[in-house]
Amino acid sequence: LLTKKATIKDVAESAGVALGTASRVINGASNVAPKFRQRVEAAIEQLGYRPNVLAQGMRRGVTRTIGIIIRDITLPGFASFVRAAQEILEEEGYALILTCSEDRKDRELDLLHILSSRRVDGLIMTSCSESNEELLAVRSSMGIPVVLLDRKSEGSSDSLSMAHNDGISQAVEHLMDLGHARIALITGSVEVHSARDRIKGFTETHKRKGIRLDKSLLRAREFGGDTGFVETSALLSRANPPSAIIAGGVAMLPGIMRAVRARGLSVPEDISIVGSGDSDLAQMATPPITVVCWDYAEVGRAAASLLVQRIAGTSELEAQNLVFPTQLVTRSSCSAPKA
Amino acid sequence: LLTKKATIKDVAESAGVALGTASRVINGASNVAPKFRQRVEAAIEQLGYRPNVLAQGMRRGVTRTIGIIIRDITLPGFASFVRAAQEILEEEGYALILTCSEDRKDRELDLLHILSSRRVDGLIMTSCSESNEELLAVRSSMGIPVVLLDRKSEGSSDSLSMAHNDGISQAVEHLMDLGHARIALITGSVEVHSARDRIKGFTETHKRKGIRLDKSLLRAREFGGDTGFVETSALLSRANPPSAIIAGGVAMLPGIMRAVRARGLSVPEDISIVGSGDSDLAQMATPPITVVCWDYAEVGRAAASLLVQRIAGTSELEAQNLVFPTQLVTRSSCSAPKA
DNA sequence: TTGTACGCGTTATCAA
DNA sequence: TTGATAACGCGTACAA
């Protein structure tokens, strides 16, 4: 039961060949006599030998392991992203070490160090800040390829992001076409691209449509915590509240809905709502929620593929900045504002 | 930028001491002169040295890595479980390699081999079958502690499970008290404990309440796929359909709801519904869904703690079978059946 | 074609 | 207290 795992040495011994020969068989080298090959394969079978990937890696200078740092795996969509990425990585012979930063700098720093100690060959992450120097320094000191998710860095990292700009534009237009003039956007800190991109779409569309933007309706604080609830509560208790709220982050919707319900308001009669990222919740809520969404699984696959290519060195030299399309899925949470 | 990571050799060299001395400083041994200690620490700082955990592990015969095999990280609750487990493991110096089996034997086998090759120190998993001999053989051949989630094994593995028995009993009683006599249960294969346990609660409660159970209302096929939708559709198209449906698995609810809506039925007027496992969906649906639920994060923490103890050898010798309580949260998806 | 020996980054043992 | 060295499991250059 507790028998030690067989090593290549055991295999060679059991097959009556030299270590090197066993190694050649295992790695599929051609220059080995059929007789020996057979004996080695039999020994492998009989001993249940499996190569020690870590020892291989030590020798080869790689670990075939990649680290992932995301905000929180429980957030809607993130699990799909991770699952898709893991599938690709597995196909390519990589294992995935999963960690969550909770969007905190100190934790992100710790995780960076942990993954560095484990010599991961690459990193997929959504940093909590694009400009923090300490984070940047540690990241680049690791000397490995990094694929940024929904973040952009002036450095040489690849990045994948969603066209939040477009998505929010479409949402704003949709609401304005319905007759809304006072639209609120609740999103994350301007320290990260996904928030800035949404804000850009938000303000530009106001300009384009010739509708004056009340700056106080633009709430850019943080993605985490209970931002959705807090900001919505504050917005709704104003003298002049918005007639529509756009969630500018995947974690916002539950809090927004709670705040709306807490005030006894009904959607869309009293207030229109647009969510970010699709979810069971958005689909099955009553009314079903209109959302700006994208395919998280596709992004996960792309992130993994890009990283693997980058590690293999086959990818072109310049950093790639892939942008994935968003889509406005209209459901029943938006209607004309009350007169 | 692409500067190789510093090794303990570099540190020793840079500090002008022997390798062993550097190692002693790094591992906090007491028998080292303050003068040398300082010089080593300075070198570590200056070189940004981080011990190579893999090399440490190779020497120590452990990897401080644990593997997790779950059905699908995107299933409601599983992400909470994983997140909680990861937090504990991180505190204990372990990294978590995440994989998903999709409840398929061939995949589970592959993953077992992959994790075996990586010499994980322990395993947390929900096997897709408790009786498959090949699975059992590979698992025990790994010679490492395994914590089973929602599964039970005649072997010596620890297991954590939920009191599904109780939960379903409460749900059935609740429905019977409301006046239901034809209650359906849709759950997974009897090959796994969580399905058998639910079935047990289901049948026993019928007996206790003196209500004859129509066996054809007990649907135990598989947890995955589109079971919720398929079984519900079949049930509802019968001449004598059930007046209530209990979801006996966390992935069932969306499919059940879709099937109900597809037939234009309304909840709870036409049919009562009870879900398994809480979720945003269950809470925010209209009507909010009554569920049998439990604390996935607590289970995740317990799984990680138990595994760590088992690896350290501090846990008692006999396998532990922890059972976590379930709770019936009544919302608005159940009412008296139509006359 | 096969075997030997070294090195990957560590820790631990032993001698100095 | 310190330093040198074997060992962990493996791949590979090089010698046989």
XYZ file of C-alpha atoms (C1' of nucleotides) in Angstrom:
710
model
C 0.000 0.000 0.000
C 2.606 2.473 1.034
C 5.156 1.125 -1.425
C 7.440 3.851 -2.722
C 6.891 4.957 -6.276
C 9.128 3.235 -8.816
C 11.923 5.308 -10.356
C 13.591 5.038 -13.694
C 16.387 3.266 -11.873
C 14.010 0.544 -10.727
C 12.752 0.195 -14.254
C 16.247 -0.161 -15.691
C 17.224 -2.631 -13.023
C 14.093 -4.710 -13.445
C 14.569 -4.751 -17.213
C 18.244 -5.525 -16.898
C 19.360 -2.515 -18.899
C 21.234 0.672 -18.201
C 19.529 3.782 -16.943
C 20.113 5.616 -20.189
C 18.392 2.929 -22.176
C 15.320 3.095 -20.009
C 15.314 6.858 -20.386
C 15.526 6.549 -24.137
C 12.588 4.204 -24.258
C 10.542 6.484 -22.037
C 11.295 9.501 -24.173
C 10.667 7.668 -27.393
C 14.158 7.845 -28.819
C 14.590 5.743 -31.929
C 17.996 4.332 -31.283
C 17.131 1.425 -29.032
C 16.966 -2.287 -29.873
C 13.459 -3.742 -30.056
C 14.459 -6.425 -27.590
C 15.431 -3.874 -24.956
C 12.524 -1.657 -25.725
C 10.133 -4.492 -25.035
C 11.797 -5.424 -21.786
C 11.754 -1.842 -20.591
C 8.114 -1.410 -21.516
C 7.258 -4.583 -19.673
C 9.074 -3.363 -16.591
C 7.277 -0.026 -16.755
C 3.958 -1.782 -16.965
C 4.740 -4.192 -14.192
C 6.093 -1.589 -11.803
C 3.408 0.949 -12.644
C 6.155 3.425 -13.329
C 5.288 7.033 -14.053
C 8.017 9.566 -14.760
C 8.489 12.128 -12.037
C 7.522 15.313 -13.829
C 9.273 17.425 -11.218
C 12.572 15.659 -11.635
C 12.216 15.938 -15.378
C 11.530 19.601 -14.983
C 14.477 20.157 -12.717
C 16.696 18.676 -15.339
C 15.057 20.553 -18.200
C 14.778 23.820 -16.375
C 11.022 24.024 -16.678
C 8.117 22.870 -14.545
C 5.288 22.605 -17.066
C 3.229 24.376 -14.485
C 1.431 27.638 -14.880
C -0.013 29.848 -12.185
C -3.250 31.723 -12.277
C -4.132 34.667 -10.084
C -7.688 35.857 -10.331
C -9.790 37.994 -8.097
C -12.132 35.286 -6.907
C -13.046 31.987 -8.529
C -16.584 32.258 -7.138
C -17.361 35.314 -9.266
C -19.742 34.584 -12.138
C -17.870 33.618 -15.276
C -14.451 33.195 -13.709
C -14.975 29.482 -13.204
C -15.755 29.107 -16.906
C -12.611 30.996 -17.735
C -10.468 28.829 -15.482
C -12.031 25.608 -16.642
C -11.456 26.415 -20.299
C -7.897 27.515 -19.667
C -7.191 24.363 -17.677
C -8.432 22.151 -20.488
C -6.063 23.703 -22.992
C -3.167 23.621 -20.576
C -3.791 19.989 -19.776
C -3.687 19.132 -23.477
C -0.340 20.844 -23.668
C 1.021 18.981 -20.685
C 0.769 21.815 -18.205
C -0.762 21.786 -14.761
C -2.609 24.766 -13.350
C -2.050 26.146 -9.873
C -5.080 28.183 -8.868
C -5.009 31.163 -6.506
C -7.321 34.062 -5.684
C -6.074 37.545 -4.862
C -9.311 39.029 -3.574
C -8.181 42.133 -5.462
C -5.746 42.988 -2.660
C -2.220 44.170 -3.367
C -0.673 42.431 -0.396
C -2.220 39.124 -1.321
C -1.275 39.508 -4.943
C 2.303 40.119 -3.893
C 2.333 37.042 -1.670
C 0.904 34.904 -4.444
C 3.465 36.211 -6.911
C 6.190 35.127 -4.519
C 4.635 31.729 -3.917
C 4.302 31.042 -7.612
C 7.794 32.306 -8.182
C 9.105 29.844 -5.616
C 7.375 27.108 -7.516
C 9.016 28.212 -10.730
C 5.865 28.330 -12.761
C 6.622 28.633 -16.465
C 3.976 31.271 -17.016
C 1.281 33.330 -15.396
C -2.303 34.228 -16.190
C -3.568 37.006 -14.004
C -5.857 39.939 -13.468
C -3.718 42.288 -11.437
C -5.481 44.529 -8.959
C -3.462 47.472 -10.234
C -1.692 48.210 -13.479
C 0.438 50.983 -12.095
C 1.722 49.697 -8.766
C 5.496 49.636 -9.055
C 6.141 46.904 -6.531
C 3.760 44.563 -8.319
C 5.331 45.376 -11.666
C 8.820 44.861 -10.291
C 8.100 41.463 -8.784
C 6.309 40.376 -11.903
C 9.128 41.271 -14.230
C 11.711 39.843 -11.842
C 10.145 36.457 -12.358
C 11.318 36.531 -15.943
C 8.418 34.507 -17.287
C 5.640 35.222 -19.766
C 2.536 36.796 -18.289
C -0.878 37.005 -19.874
C -2.975 39.759 -18.382
C -6.716 39.270 -18.209
C -8.826 42.407 -18.571
C -5.803 44.488 -17.738
C -3.258 46.370 -19.798
C 0.319 47.056 -19.008
C 2.775 49.406 -20.650
C 5.296 46.596 -20.294
C 5.753 43.727 -22.686
C 3.036 41.477 -21.298
C 0.397 40.013 -23.536
C -3.110 40.995 -22.608
C -6.610 39.816 -23.295
C -9.503 42.093 -22.698
C -13.106 42.506 -23.525
C -14.473 45.388 -25.607
C -16.122 46.924 -22.558
C -16.018 50.253 -24.331
C -18.336 48.941 -27.058
C -20.467 47.026 -24.611
C -21.195 49.982 -22.395
C -21.762 52.179 -25.435
C -24.416 49.798 -26.671
C -26.007 49.645 -23.250
C -26.084 53.426 -22.915
C -27.494 53.841 -26.393
C -30.116 51.222 -25.734
C -31.186 53.054 -22.602
C -31.131 56.471 -24.269
C -33.242 55.146 -27.121
C -35.723 54.072 -24.492
C -35.752 57.665 -23.268
C -33.306 57.619 -20.345
C -31.223 60.717 -19.730
C -29.991 60.049 -16.207
C -28.001 56.830 -16.407
C -25.609 55.681 -13.690
C -22.538 53.483 -14.170
C -21.094 51.583 -11.218
C -17.652 50.197 -11.919
C -14.174 49.566 -10.507
C -11.096 51.670 -9.920
C -9.566 53.669 -12.771
C -6.334 51.897 -11.902
C -7.414 49.040 -14.134
C -8.191 48.977 -17.807
C -11.579 47.288 -17.629
C -12.948 50.155 -15.557
C -11.345 52.878 -17.670
C -12.617 51.246 -20.837
C -16.159 51.183 -19.534
C -15.944 54.790 -18.428
C -14.705 55.725 -21.858
C -17.675 54.089 -23.561
C -19.967 55.711 -21.031
C -18.741 59.281 -21.449
C -18.198 59.115 -25.191
C -21.680 57.875 -25.837
C -23.123 60.720 -23.797
C -21.120 63.141 -25.903
C -22.084 61.513 -29.160
C -25.742 61.476 -28.245
C -25.548 65.074 -27.064
C -26.741 64.282 -23.585
C -25.057 66.056 -20.730
C -23.445 63.641 -18.302
C -23.978 64.230 -14.619
C -20.535 63.241 -13.345
C -21.949 62.227 -9.994
C -23.702 59.313 -11.699
C -20.340 57.821 -12.621
C -19.253 55.659 -9.680
C -15.769 54.198 -10.107
C -14.519 52.910 -6.787
C -13.744 49.235 -6.674
C -14.939 45.965 -8.166
C -14.923 44.049 -4.919
C -16.607 44.374 -1.557
C -20.254 45.287 -1.595
C -19.861 48.094 -4.080
C -23.003 47.245 -6.023
C -25.212 47.521 -2.974
C -23.509 50.521 -1.419
C -23.406 52.652 -4.535
C -26.921 51.744 -5.610
C -28.301 52.564 -2.187
C -26.559 55.916 -2.288
C -27.766 56.664 -5.799
C -31.368 55.782 -5.026
C -31.573 57.909 -1.929
C -30.660 61.080 -3.779
C -33.069 63.869 -4.477
C -32.544 63.312 -8.191
C -31.842 59.589 -8.657
C -30.921 57.933 -11.963
C -33.627 56.235 -14.000
C -31.246 53.447 -15.041
C -28.177 51.751 -13.597
C -25.470 49.919 -15.503
C -23.377 47.362 -13.619
C -19.801 47.818 -14.779
C -18.420 44.598 -13.299
C -19.440 40.971 -13.018
C -19.841 41.016 -9.235
C -22.121 44.057 -9.103
C -25.514 42.680 -10.074
C -26.580 40.876 -6.887
C -25.810 43.925 -4.752
C -27.610 46.254 -7.117
C -30.693 44.030 -7.136
C -30.685 43.792 -3.371
C -30.511 47.550 -3.014
C -33.319 48.033 -5.517
C -35.529 45.523 -3.734
C -34.687 46.957 -0.336
C -36.255 50.239 -1.456
C -39.298 48.455 -2.773
C -38.616 49.521 -6.329
C -39.583 47.302 -9.214
C -37.627 46.588 -12.376
C -38.075 47.915 -15.016
C -41.077 50.067 -14.030
C -39.231 52.180 -11.454
C -35.679 51.646 -12.618
C -33.934 49.974 -15.548
C -30.928 47.718 -14.986
C -28.135 46.421 -17.211
C -25.689 43.804 -15.954
C -22.136 42.897 -16.964
C -21.389 39.308 -17.829
C -24.072 36.708 -18.275
C -25.069 34.331 -15.487
C -27.800 31.987 -14.339
C -28.904 34.837 -12.136
C -29.296 37.306 -15.005
C -31.166 34.748 -17.092
C -33.507 33.406 -14.452
C -34.179 36.537 -12.458
C -37.570 38.154 -12.743
C -37.492 40.038 -14.891
C -34.562 38.523 -16.798
C -31.748 41.063 -16.847
C -30.363 42.748 -19.939
C -26.596 42.247 -19.946
C -23.400 43.176 -21.718
C -21.720 39.807 -22.056
C -18.921 37.846 -23.657
C -17.671 34.314 -23.935
C -15.500 33.642 -20.906
C -14.615 30.148 -22.049
C -13.290 31.463 -25.336
C -11.162 34.000 -23.490
C -9.862 31.265 -21.206
C -8.847 29.106 -24.126
C -7.174 32.039 -25.837
C -5.282 32.994 -22.689
C -3.940 29.486 -22.271
C -3.004 29.107 -25.937
C -1.262 32.429 -26.060
C 0.699 31.677 -22.911
C 1.764 28.266 -24.140
C 2.923 29.762 -27.431
C 4.795 32.471 -25.630
C 6.553 29.948 -23.421
C 7.480 27.860 -26.439
C 8.868 30.992 -28.001
C 6.878 30.434 -31.166
C 4.748 33.517 -30.726
C 5.779 36.709 -32.466
C 8.003 38.996 -30.501
C 5.768 41.987 -29.816
C 3.238 41.743 -27.023
C -0.243 40.968 -28.242
C -3.292 42.847 -27.048
C -6.283 40.745 -27.955
C -9.713 42.290 -27.577
C -12.774 40.060 -27.454
C -16.167 41.267 -28.590
C -19.010 41.980 -26.212
C -22.641 41.627 -26.959
C -25.717 43.362 -25.607
C -28.344 40.777 -24.788
C -31.603 42.607 -24.259
C -34.073 41.024 -21.906
C -36.799 42.622 -19.857
C -35.006 44.742 -17.282
C -35.065 47.934 -19.312
C -38.026 50.072 -20.339
C -38.898 53.712 -20.786
C -38.365 55.810 -17.649
C -41.325 56.951 -15.603
C -42.752 60.294 -16.618
C 14.883 41.002 -17.706
C 15.474 37.408 -18.611
C 18.099 36.986 -15.902
C 18.087 33.475 -14.498
C 16.702 33.064 -11.038
C 19.330 33.136 -8.318
C 20.135 29.832 -6.620
C 21.378 29.095 -3.167
C 24.783 28.677 -4.731
C 24.690 32.246 -5.998
C 23.673 33.403 -2.560
C 26.494 31.518 -0.871
C 28.994 32.780 -3.375
C 27.819 36.355 -3.155
C 27.956 36.195 0.644
C 31.316 34.467 0.613
C 30.157 31.488 2.636
C 29.658 27.800 2.019
C 26.488 26.402 0.535
C 25.578 24.694 3.776
C 25.769 27.918 5.701
C 23.418 29.654 3.303
C 21.036 26.736 3.599
C 21.135 26.960 7.376
C 20.312 30.652 7.318
C 17.454 30.085 4.906
C 15.996 27.337 7.037
C 16.405 29.269 10.241
C 18.932 26.990 11.909
C 20.304 28.471 15.094
C 23.904 27.425 14.778
C 25.202 30.153 12.528
C 27.319 33.180 13.425
C 25.488 36.508 13.370
C 28.111 37.911 11.058
C 27.484 35.229 8.450
C 23.780 35.341 8.924
C 23.747 39.015 8.106
C 25.864 38.595 5.035
C 23.670 35.798 3.733
C 20.511 37.752 4.377
C 21.954 40.722 2.551
C 22.829 38.533 -0.410
C 19.335 37.045 -0.460
C 17.829 40.492 -0.454
C 20.146 41.803 -3.116
C 19.727 38.851 -5.456
C 16.008 38.544 -4.875
C 16.570 34.919 -4.037
C 13.599 32.610 -3.470
C 14.133 28.964 -2.616
C 13.141 26.573 -5.381
C 10.288 24.689 -3.760
C 10.595 21.861 -6.276
C 14.237 21.264 -5.548
C 13.459 21.342 -1.847
C 10.739 18.836 -2.443
C 12.913 16.565 -4.477
C 15.332 16.378 -1.624
C 12.668 16.019 1.036
C 10.566 13.579 -0.922
C 7.456 15.739 -0.894
C 6.049 18.399 -3.191
C 3.804 20.403 -0.906
C 1.292 20.205 -3.702
C -2.149 18.745 -3.541
C -4.417 17.828 -6.402
C -8.119 18.337 -6.640
C -10.425 16.480 -8.997
C -13.967 17.752 -9.088
C -16.729 17.286 -11.548
C -16.812 20.826 -12.833
C -15.651 24.034 -11.211
C -18.484 25.949 -12.882
C -21.140 24.087 -10.912
C -22.802 26.206 -8.232
C -20.986 25.877 -4.923
C -17.928 24.079 -6.198
C -16.026 27.308 -6.647
C -16.712 28.189 -3.006
C -15.465 24.794 -1.974
C -12.265 25.128 -3.968
C -11.628 28.658 -2.849
C -11.976 27.767 0.813
C -9.782 24.706 0.451
C -7.139 26.699 -1.370
C -6.999 29.279 1.385
C -6.303 26.667 4.029
C -3.782 24.887 1.854
C -1.980 28.122 1.139
C -1.676 28.828 4.854
C -0.117 25.421 5.278
C 2.358 25.977 2.473
C 0.623 23.839 -0.108
C -0.265 24.703 -3.674
C -3.423 23.454 -5.306
C -3.553 21.926 -8.769
C -7.096 22.144 -10.096
C -8.661 19.683 -12.519
C -12.205 18.795 -13.615
C -13.293 15.261 -14.443
C -16.647 16.033 -16.032
C -17.808 12.954 -14.155
C -16.180 10.695 -16.750
C -14.191 7.630 -15.793
C -11.662 7.943 -18.589
C -10.945 11.537 -17.710
C -10.744 10.771 -14.019
C -8.205 8.065 -14.783
C -6.112 10.410 -16.895
C -6.164 13.037 -14.200
C -5.148 10.525 -11.565
C -2.143 9.641 -13.684
C -1.242 13.241 -14.331
C -1.385 14.099 -10.653
C 0.544 10.959 -9.834
C 3.286 12.034 -12.217
C 3.438 15.300 -10.391
C 3.797 13.511 -7.084
C 1.072 15.426 -5.310
C 1.185 14.812 -1.570
C -2.564 14.367 -1.311
C -5.798 14.367 -3.209
C -9.231 15.881 -2.744
C -11.752 14.405 -5.109
C -15.300 13.491 -5.924
C -14.905 10.265 -7.834
C -17.459 9.498 -10.519
C -17.791 5.966 -9.161
C -17.134 4.405 -5.792
C -17.037 0.861 -7.083
C -14.971 0.986 -10.260
C -11.988 -1.251 -9.658
C -9.578 0.426 -12.020
C -10.181 3.781 -10.395
C -9.727 2.271 -6.955
C -6.546 0.491 -8.003
C -4.897 3.567 -9.465
C -5.905 5.622 -6.479
C -4.428 3.245 -3.965
C -1.323 2.694 -6.088
C -0.516 6.345 -5.598
C 0.044 5.670 -1.928
C -1.084 9.094 -0.780
C -3.909 10.299 1.444
C -7.185 10.924 -0.332
C -10.129 12.914 0.963
C -13.349 11.990 -0.785
C -15.970 14.669 -1.243
C -19.583 13.530 -1.156
C -18.433 9.981 -1.821
C -17.773 7.000 0.409
C -15.302 4.225 -0.082
C -14.966 0.914 1.661
C -11.217 1.577 1.616
C -9.308 3.614 4.124
C -9.933 7.010 2.597
C -11.301 9.853 4.636
C -14.566 11.199 3.394
C -16.649 14.324 3.809
C -20.269 14.291 2.908
C -23.437 16.220 3.398
C -26.447 14.850 5.254
C -28.430 14.580 2.042
C -30.566 11.958 3.719
C -31.781 14.488 6.280
C -32.065 17.236 3.726
C -34.273 15.308 1.356
C -36.320 14.025 4.294
C -37.045 17.555 5.354
C -37.892 18.556 1.816
C -40.270 15.625 1.367
C -41.923 16.268 4.718
C -42.297 19.931 3.907
C -44.008 19.059 0.635
C -46.221 16.386 2.217
C -47.281 18.812 4.913
C -48.330 21.113 2.104
C -50.479 18.270 0.785
C -48.307 16.713 -1.909
C -48.525 12.951 -2.452
C -46.842 12.619 -5.841
C -43.312 13.931 -5.369
C -40.508 13.278 -7.836
C -36.794 13.132 -7.043
C -34.240 13.661 -9.813
C -30.756 12.645 -8.768
C -27.518 10.937 -9.875
C -26.345 7.378 -10.251
C -26.620 4.958 -7.343
C -22.920 4.315 -7.880
C -22.205 7.295 -5.677
C -23.068 7.934 -2.080
C -24.663 11.344 -2.487
C -27.340 9.865 -4.762
C -27.945 6.798 -2.595
C -28.202 8.966 0.496
C -30.818 11.174 -1.096
C -32.784 8.177 -2.279
C -32.675 6.772 1.215
C -34.143 9.930 2.709
C -36.729 10.000 -0.052
C -38.004 6.438 0.370
C -37.779 6.352 4.145
C -39.807 9.500 4.526
C -42.520 8.090 2.298
C -42.620 5.003 4.495
C -42.635 6.982 7.720
C -45.416 9.234 6.485
C -47.391 6.263 5.228
C -47.547 7.517 1.686
C -47.071 4.995 -1.052
C -44.128 5.807 -3.286
C -44.590 5.586 -7.028
C -41.176 4.188 -7.969
C -41.363 5.756 -11.406
C -41.082 9.177 -9.761
C -37.613 8.314 -8.525
C -35.197 9.261 -11.293
C -31.597 8.259 -10.535
C -29.542 8.416 -13.699
C -26.644 10.823 -13.626
C -25.709 14.167 -12.147
C -24.241 15.601 -15.326
C -25.465 16.274 -18.797
C -28.873 17.827 -19.111
C -30.512 15.428 -16.694
C -32.614 18.090 -14.988
C -34.235 19.173 -18.219
C -34.631 15.712 -19.736
C -36.145 14.059 -16.677
C -38.418 16.963 -15.883
C -39.718 17.087 -19.430
C -40.448 13.367 -19.316
C -42.137 13.620 -15.928
C -44.347 16.515 -16.967
C -45.553 14.880 -20.140
C -46.973 11.882 -18.320
C -50.635 11.208 -17.895
C -50.165 11.426 -14.157
C -47.372 13.922 -13.510
C -45.917 14.733 -10.091
C -47.143 17.794 -8.230
C -43.666 18.548 -6.899
C -40.081 17.958 -8.042
C -36.999 17.795 -5.867
C -33.621 18.455 -7.477
C -31.195 15.912 -6.035
C -28.010 17.546 -7.288
C -26.545 21.041 -7.546
C -26.588 21.140 -11.338
C -30.226 20.157 -11.766
C -32.116 23.347 -11.032
C -31.567 25.356 -14.240
C -32.664 22.413 -16.397
C -35.705 21.746 -14.259
C -36.756 25.382 -14.446
C -36.277 25.461 -18.187
C -38.440 22.394 -18.649
C -41.140 23.813 -16.409
C -41.168 27.101 -18.285
C -41.108 25.352 -21.639
C -44.443 23.774 -20.769
C -45.839 27.100 -19.670
C -46.276 25.937 -16.101
C -45.890 28.357 -13.247
C -44.193 27.795 -9.899
C -45.572 27.093 -7.371
C -49.166 27.249 -8.674
C -48.814 24.362 -11.126
C -45.817 22.632 -9.645
C -43.662 22.948 -6.531
C -39.874 22.877 -6.770
C -37.077 22.238 -4.269
C -33.443 22.751 -5.233
C -30.197 21.299 -3.897
C -27.467 23.676 -2.873
C -28.007 27.401 -2.575
C -27.074 29.804 -5.354
C -27.676 33.288 -6.659
C -30.124 31.667 -9.036
C -32.185 30.056 -6.286
C -32.230 33.270 -4.286
C -33.019 35.703 -7.057
C -35.318 33.610 -9.204
C -38.992 34.415 -9.268
C -40.269 32.928 -7.177
C -37.197 32.401 -4.994
C -36.563 28.665 -4.784
C -36.787 26.586 -1.617
C -33.525 24.658 -1.288
C -31.750 21.994 0.716
C -28.401 23.618 1.292
C -25.125 23.464 3.182
C -21.994 25.494 3.675
C -19.622 24.569 0.857
C -16.885 26.821 2.179
C -16.928 25.059 5.524
C -16.656 21.706 3.796
C -13.764 22.998 1.708
C -11.892 24.160 4.773
C -12.516 20.852 6.521
C -11.352 18.854 3.517
C -8.116 20.790 3.319
C -7.457 20.616 7.055
C -8.131 16.913 7.222
C -5.873 16.218 4.278
C -3.051 18.288 5.694
C -3.330 16.495 9.014
C -3.365 13.148 7.295
C -0.247 14.006 5.315
C 1.494 15.158 8.450
C 0.496 11.890 10.059
C -0.957 13.668 13.065
C -4.496 12.521 12.378
C -5.799 9.438 14.105
C -5.292 6.220 12.250
C -8.810 5.201 11.288
C -10.420 6.845 8.299
C -12.782 9.642 9.234
C -16.227 10.010 7.736
C -17.359 13.523 8.450
C -20.957 14.419 7.742
C -21.981 18.035 7.425
C -25.475 19.232 8.212
C -27.936 20.351 5.600
C -30.635 22.885 6.035
C -33.993 23.383 4.377
C -34.400 27.016 3.443
C -38.037 27.579 2.583
C -38.786 30.278 0.068
C -41.738 30.646 -2.260
C -41.420 27.794 -4.731
C -43.615 25.372 -2.806
C -47.338 25.558 -2.104
C -50.311 23.220 -1.854
C -50.907 21.180 -5.008
C -53.742 22.057 -7.340
C -57.020 20.352 -6.514
C 23.496 0.923 -29.894
C 24.499 0.975 -25.021
C 26.460 2.485 -20.697
C 28.587 6.115 -17.578
C 28.763 10.219 -15.314
C 27.467 14.895 -14.517
C 24.337 18.512 -13.294
C 19.702 20.644 -12.101
C 18.811 23.220 -6.630
C 18.193 21.542 -2.355
C 18.963 19.444 2.349
C 21.397 16.541 5.484
C 25.306 14.023 7.098
C 29.772 14.060 8.483
C 34.431 15.687 9.190
C 37.086 19.470 10.213
C 30.158 26.585 13.910
C 31.521 25.729 9.211
C 32.484 23.440 4.855
C 32.484 19.621 1.657
C 29.778 16.086 -0.334
C 26.169 12.532 -1.152
C 21.569 12.017 -2.512
C 16.779 13.057 -4.493
C 14.972 11.386 -10.051
C 15.899 12.502 -14.275
C 18.062 13.689 -19.184
C 21.962 13.905 -22.018
C 26.637 14.520 -23.701
C 30.130 11.603 -24.322
C 32.705 7.509 -24.153
C 32.671 2.658 -25.095
